[in-house]
Amino acid sequence: MKKHLFICSTLMLALIACGGDKKEDKNEEPATDTAKTEEAKAEEEAPAAMPDSATMMKNWSDYMTPAEMHTMIAKYNGKFTAEVSMWMTPDGPPTKSTGIADNKMILGGRYQESYYKGEFNGMPFEGRNILGYDNSKKKFVTTWIDNMGTGVMMYEGTWDEGKKAILFTGKMVDPMTHMECEMRETFTFVDDNTQVMESWCKCKGMPEYKSMEIKYTRKK
């Protein structure tokens, strides 16, 4: 507290000194042109010009039409076995489990719905994932819900051509601590029959750590 008071007092004295010398400063900068400032502010706040109706209809058509990324997602329709490793703490051993994911495109090939069924800690576990590509944002979008929670996890991600992976980021509230955590996920398309999902978690006051890895292999 004393340090803050000292800094504040020093700044106040400096300001007073500057104010006292102001009358003798012959190189004083001209006053701000208020009219120009208000004009610039008005231009910034003005609504964007609306495109014409033909452009708007084209934009909507582009937005709703499945494209290259949707075709890529659709290649992974079908049933996949899942090998799951989950870490509850950064230095603890992983909890292992298995499951089955059944993927299919829905709503005219615009989204992929994945229905997951397995077990966790000896209890039945099931969840649903929706994966899509937003043509307007130029980003992948995904949501996840399951029977061990009441929330919805939502991520956005970009395609990394070098890694052949979607790089997702998002946030979630840890149900055990009620802390909001930053999440990132790498969803790698290894080959036509294999995908690997890796997830990292960073909660307040803690270092980031790998919290989950799932290897999906197409069922033969």
XYZ file of C-alpha atoms in Angstrom:
220
model
C 0.000 0.000 0.000
C 2.821 2.405 0.901
C 4.488 1.739 -2.447
C 1.260 2.541 -4.310
C 0.813 5.776 -2.298
C 4.375 6.817 -3.069
C 3.913 6.243 -6.801
C 0.603 8.118 -6.815
C 2.123 11.055 -4.885
C 5.074 11.238 -7.271
C 2.792 11.249 -10.290
C 0.645 13.986 -8.696
C 3.685 16.189 -8.071
C 4.838 15.656 -11.642
C 1.416 16.652 -12.962
C 1.360 19.792 -10.786
C 4.825 20.734 -12.009
C 3.794 20.267 -15.615
C 0.686 22.360 -15.001
C 2.757 25.171 -13.523
C 5.045 25.301 -16.538
C 2.253 25.119 -19.045
C 1.822 28.914 -19.345
C 5.475 29.349 -20.296
C 5.501 26.554 -22.916
C 5.654 28.326 -26.264
C 5.617 25.031 -28.177
C 2.231 23.979 -26.877
C 0.349 21.617 -29.203
C -2.843 23.022 -30.756
C -6.142 22.022 -29.184
C -7.892 18.995 -30.622
C -10.375 19.803 -33.367
C -13.578 18.657 -31.661
C -15.614 18.802 -34.854
C -13.219 16.452 -36.685
C -13.135 14.077 -33.728
C -16.926 13.878 -33.592
C -17.069 13.349 -37.363
C -14.582 10.451 -37.188
C -16.510 8.905 -34.288
C -19.753 9.150 -36.244
C -18.165 7.402 -39.239
C -16.961 4.536 -37.001
C -20.412 4.099 -35.464
C -22.304 4.309 -38.752
C -23.953 1.025 -39.785
C -22.246 -0.957 -42.533
C -23.703 -0.574 -46.000
C -26.159 -3.348 -46.818
C -25.358 -5.435 -49.905
C -27.947 -5.616 -52.683
C -30.561 -8.398 -52.668
C -28.761 -10.516 -55.294
C -25.555 -10.496 -53.250
C -27.432 -11.386 -50.078
C -29.154 -14.331 -51.761
C -25.799 -15.590 -53.103
C -24.241 -15.253 -49.650
C -27.063 -17.323 -48.147
C -26.762 -19.930 -50.891
C -23.012 -20.238 -50.244
C -23.657 -20.483 -46.512
C -26.171 -23.324 -46.795
C -24.444 -25.424 -49.476
C -22.236 -28.324 -48.289
C -18.723 -27.911 -49.631
C -15.253 -29.473 -49.547
C -14.937 -29.666 -45.759
C -18.351 -31.330 -45.441
C -17.267 -33.950 -47.976
C -14.147 -34.616 -45.917
C -16.217 -35.089 -42.749
C -18.598 -37.467 -44.548
C -15.708 -39.830 -45.398
C -15.781 -40.868 -41.731
C -19.384 -42.061 -41.680
C -19.815 -45.515 -40.204
C -18.965 -47.311 -36.970
C -15.655 -46.833 -35.168
C -14.178 -48.485 -32.088
C -12.807 -46.033 -29.515
C -9.833 -46.508 -27.193
C -10.057 -43.838 -24.484
C -7.395 -42.559 -22.073
C -8.451 -39.902 -19.548
C -6.284 -38.010 -17.039
C -8.011 -36.441 -14.022
C -4.777 -34.755 -12.810
C -1.593 -33.705 -14.645
C 0.633 -36.300 -12.976
C -1.865 -39.096 -12.365
C -2.256 -42.337 -14.322
C -4.858 -42.400 -17.119
C -8.215 -44.095 -16.775
C -8.755 -46.466 -19.714
C -12.057 -47.382 -21.365
C -13.499 -48.407 -24.719
C -16.573 -47.585 -26.716
C -18.270 -47.458 -30.108
C -18.961 -44.315 -32.169
C -21.605 -44.436 -34.920
C -21.230 -41.510 -37.355
C -23.706 -40.297 -39.973
C -24.319 -37.111 -41.934
C -27.613 -35.352 -41.197
C -29.672 -32.447 -42.576
C -28.636 -32.946 -46.160
C -24.941 -33.566 -45.515
C -24.423 -30.344 -43.550
C -23.455 -31.881 -40.200
C -22.105 -35.160 -38.909
C -23.855 -36.639 -35.890
C -21.791 -39.059 -33.822
C -23.500 -41.263 -31.251
C -21.039 -42.638 -28.700
C -21.697 -45.531 -26.350
C -19.347 -47.115 -23.821
C -18.626 -47.058 -20.101
C -16.788 -44.861 -17.622
C -15.720 -46.012 -14.150
C -17.939 -49.056 -14.528
C -21.017 -46.985 -15.405
C -22.845 -46.813 -18.744
C -21.760 -43.773 -20.742
C -23.309 -42.292 -23.851
C -22.963 -39.009 -25.677
C -23.746 -37.207 -28.908
C -21.474 -34.981 -30.946
C -22.429 -32.659 -33.796
C -19.573 -31.661 -36.116
C -19.954 -29.138 -38.924
C -18.162 -26.516 -40.970
C -19.524 -22.976 -40.956
C -19.106 -21.657 -44.514
C -19.614 -18.083 -43.321
C -17.103 -18.125 -40.440
C -14.718 -20.432 -42.354
C -14.433 -22.465 -39.162
C -15.350 -25.902 -37.894
C -17.957 -25.994 -35.119
C -18.686 -28.836 -32.721
C -20.938 -29.533 -29.740
C -20.949 -32.375 -27.217
C -23.574 -33.597 -24.730
C -23.604 -36.761 -22.605
C -25.459 -38.531 -19.800
C -22.909 -37.491 -17.147
C -23.644 -33.792 -17.321
C -26.296 -31.184 -18.080
C -24.163 -28.717 -20.033
C -23.239 -28.347 -23.682
C -19.590 -28.136 -24.725
C -19.038 -25.904 -27.762
C -15.791 -25.442 -29.676
C -14.686 -23.651 -32.832
C -11.675 -24.713 -34.861
C -9.550 -24.178 -37.946
C -8.035 -26.660 -40.374
C -4.261 -27.276 -40.222
C -3.257 -28.747 -43.570
C 0.226 -29.732 -42.380
C -1.127 -31.728 -39.439
C -4.255 -32.919 -41.272
C -6.131 -31.870 -38.167
C -8.814 -29.544 -36.865
C -7.478 -27.321 -34.075
C -10.366 -26.561 -31.722
C -10.531 -24.109 -28.802
C -13.277 -23.451 -26.278
C -14.197 -23.115 -22.608
C -15.996 -25.260 -20.075
C -16.925 -25.091 -16.396
C -15.314 -27.844 -14.319
C -18.338 -29.398 -12.528
C -16.210 -30.428 -9.532
C -14.615 -27.020 -8.828
C -17.027 -24.688 -10.687
C -13.980 -23.037 -12.252
C -14.051 -21.978 -15.904
C -11.325 -23.767 -17.835
C -9.780 -23.077 -21.221
C -9.836 -26.071 -23.517
C -8.092 -26.956 -26.746
C -8.489 -30.021 -28.870
C -6.647 -31.513 -31.830
C -8.740 -33.794 -34.025
C -6.377 -35.554 -36.430
C -7.463 -37.385 -39.585
C -4.708 -40.027 -39.647
C -6.071 -41.971 -42.631
C -9.449 -42.998 -44.041
C -9.968 -45.464 -41.185
C -8.332 -43.726 -38.227
C -8.895 -40.526 -36.239
C -7.205 -39.347 -33.045
C -8.706 -36.773 -30.676
C -6.426 -35.164 -28.066
C -7.702 -32.677 -25.501
C -5.849 -30.290 -23.168
C -7.270 -28.413 -20.183
C -6.094 -25.265 -18.372
C -7.957 -24.133 -15.264
C -7.244 -21.030 -13.189
C -4.012 -21.295 -11.224
C -3.007 -24.566 -12.877
C -0.708 -25.390 -15.803
C -2.205 -26.801 -18.967
C -2.258 -30.584 -19.078
C -3.449 -33.313 -21.428
C -6.808 -34.532 -20.160
C -7.980 -36.982 -22.822
C -6.972 -38.998 -25.865
C -9.300 -41.100 -28.027
C -8.191 -43.250 -30.927
C -11.019 -44.080 -33.351
C -10.579 -47.072 -35.682
C -13.132 -48.033 -38.304
C -14.953 -51.283 -37.536
C -14.502 -53.969 -40.165
